Every structure is written in C-alpha cells, then in structure tokens.
Short mmCIF file of C-alpha atoms in Angstrom, two decimals:
data_model
loop_
_atom_site.label_atom_id
_atom_site.label_comp_id
_atom_site.label_asym_id
_atom_site.label_seq_id
_atom_site.Cartn_x
_atom_site.Cartn_y
_atom_site.Cartn_z
CA UNK A 4 -161.56 83.87 -101.59
CA UNK A 5 -160.44 86.91 -103.52
CA UNK A 6 -157.78 86.48 -106.17
CA UNK A 7 -155.86 89.70 -105.45
CA UNK A 8 -155.32 91.84 -102.37
CA UNK A 9 -154.07 95.36 -101.71
CA UNK A 10 -151.14 95.98 -99.38
CA UNK A 11 -153.55 97.34 -96.78
CA UNK A 12 -155.65 94.16 -96.95
CA UNK A 13 -152.52 92.03 -96.66
CA UNK A 14 -151.35 94.04 -93.64
CA UNK A 15 -154.71 93.48 -91.94
CA UNK A 16 -154.63 89.78 -92.76
CA UNK A 17 -151.08 89.35 -91.43
CA UNK A 18 -151.80 91.68 -88.50
CA UNK A 19 -148.79 93.88 -89.17
CA UNK A 20 -148.40 97.51 -90.24
CA UNK A 21 -148.58 98.60 -93.87
CA UNK A 22 -144.90 99.65 -93.71
CA UNK A 23 -143.92 96.24 -92.34
CA UNK A 24 -145.94 94.64 -95.15
CA UNK A 25 -144.03 96.61 -97.80
CA UNK A 26 -140.77 95.52 -96.19
CA UNK A 27 -141.87 91.89 -96.12
CA UNK A 28 -142.97 92.06 -99.78
CA UNK A 29 -139.61 93.51 -100.82
CA UNK A 30 -137.66 90.90 -98.83
CA UNK A 31 -139.86 88.05 -100.08
CA UNK A 32 -139.45 89.07 -103.73
CA UNK A 33 -135.68 89.32 -103.23
CA UNK A 34 -135.50 85.91 -101.54
CA UNK A 35 -137.67 84.21 -104.15
CA UNK A 36 -135.52 85.71 -106.91
CA UNK A 37 -132.38 84.26 -105.30
CA UNK A 38 -134.14 80.86 -105.16
CA UNK A 39 -134.75 81.20 -108.92
CA UNK A 40 -138.48 80.75 -108.49
CA UNK A 41 -140.17 81.06 -111.84
CA UNK A 42 -143.84 81.95 -111.41
CA UNK A 43 -144.47 80.80 -114.99
CA UNK A 44 -145.66 77.33 -113.94
CA UNK A 45 -147.95 78.82 -111.30
CA UNK A 46 -149.33 81.40 -113.72
CA UNK A 47 -150.06 78.80 -116.40
CA UNK A 48 -151.82 76.50 -113.92
CA UNK A 49 -153.77 79.09 -111.94
CA UNK A 50 -154.01 81.72 -114.68
CA UNK A 51 -152.87 84.32 -112.12
CA UNK A 52 -149.82 86.54 -112.00
CA UNK A 53 -148.43 86.95 -108.50
CA UNK A 54 -148.87 90.73 -108.78
CA UNK A 55 -150.80 93.04 -111.04
CA UNK A 56 -151.21 96.79 -111.45
CA UNK A 57 -154.70 98.19 -111.20
CA UNK A 58 -154.67 101.93 -111.68
CA UNK A 59 -151.99 103.24 -109.34
CA UNK A 60 -152.18 100.25 -106.97
CA UNK A 61 -150.22 97.03 -107.01
CA UNK A 62 -152.28 93.99 -106.03
CA UNK A 63 -150.84 90.67 -104.90
CA UNK A 64 -152.29 87.22 -105.46
CA UNK A 65 -153.51 84.96 -102.70
CA UNK A 66 -150.63 82.53 -103.29
CA UNK A 67 -148.01 85.26 -102.93
CA UNK A 68 -149.47 86.09 -99.52
CA UNK A 69 -148.63 82.52 -98.49
CA UNK A 70 -144.95 83.37 -99.04
CA UNK A 71 -145.33 86.53 -96.96
CA UNK A 72 -146.65 84.48 -94.04
CA UNK A 73 -143.73 82.04 -94.01
CA UNK A 74 -140.13 82.28 -92.99
CA UNK A 75 -139.17 79.00 -94.69
CA UNK A 76 -139.89 79.51 -98.38
CA UNK A 77 -138.58 76.12 -99.39
CA UNK A 78 -141.35 74.31 -97.51
CA UNK A 79 -143.95 76.71 -98.92
CA UNK A 80 -142.63 76.12 -102.45
CA UNK A 81 -142.78 72.39 -101.97
CA UNK A 82 -146.39 72.52 -100.75
CA UNK A 83 -147.42 74.95 -103.48
CA UNK A 84 -145.90 72.79 -106.22
CA UNK A 85 -147.71 69.73 -104.85
CA UNK A 86 -151.01 71.64 -104.80
CA UNK A 87 -150.49 72.83 -108.39
CA UNK A 88 -149.76 69.30 -109.62
CA UNK A 89 -153.11 68.17 -108.19
CA UNK A 90 -155.02 70.78 -110.24
#
C-alpha cells in the first residue's frame, strides 16, 4: 500500500470524478475541523501527515482516504483510534 495518493488516484479509487473528489476533500476537511479532530495523535503513531505538498501537487495519506469513503465520520474515527491504539 502506498502512503500518499494524488487526487487523480483517489478519484480512480473512489470511482468518482476528479472534481467530485476535490469537493469531497473540501467537505471532509471542513467536517473533521468541526469535529475538532486533531491529527497529531495519528501523525505521532503512524509518522504520516494526512496531506503533504510535493512540488505543486498535494498528496493525501491512505488514512485520509478512509474519511473520504465514509459518510459517518464518527464511526470511522472510532475505528481509526482503535487501530492506532493497537500499533
């Protein structure tokens, strides 16, 4: 499994358009911010930021893609936190 993915790769994986992927990323970031999700714990455990800049591209981590797939972030957060505690 790759650590980071481009928006195009995410769109292909989710089987949606690139534009829809950008919209979902924007909405997901906004929702996670309102839930006060601090990626600090995830970063310290996995040693991965949820997004990074590489040249002129923004790449997103594999765990952020899990949020893009879901409509219920609370359940995803719960599962992710359990997985991190096991590491």
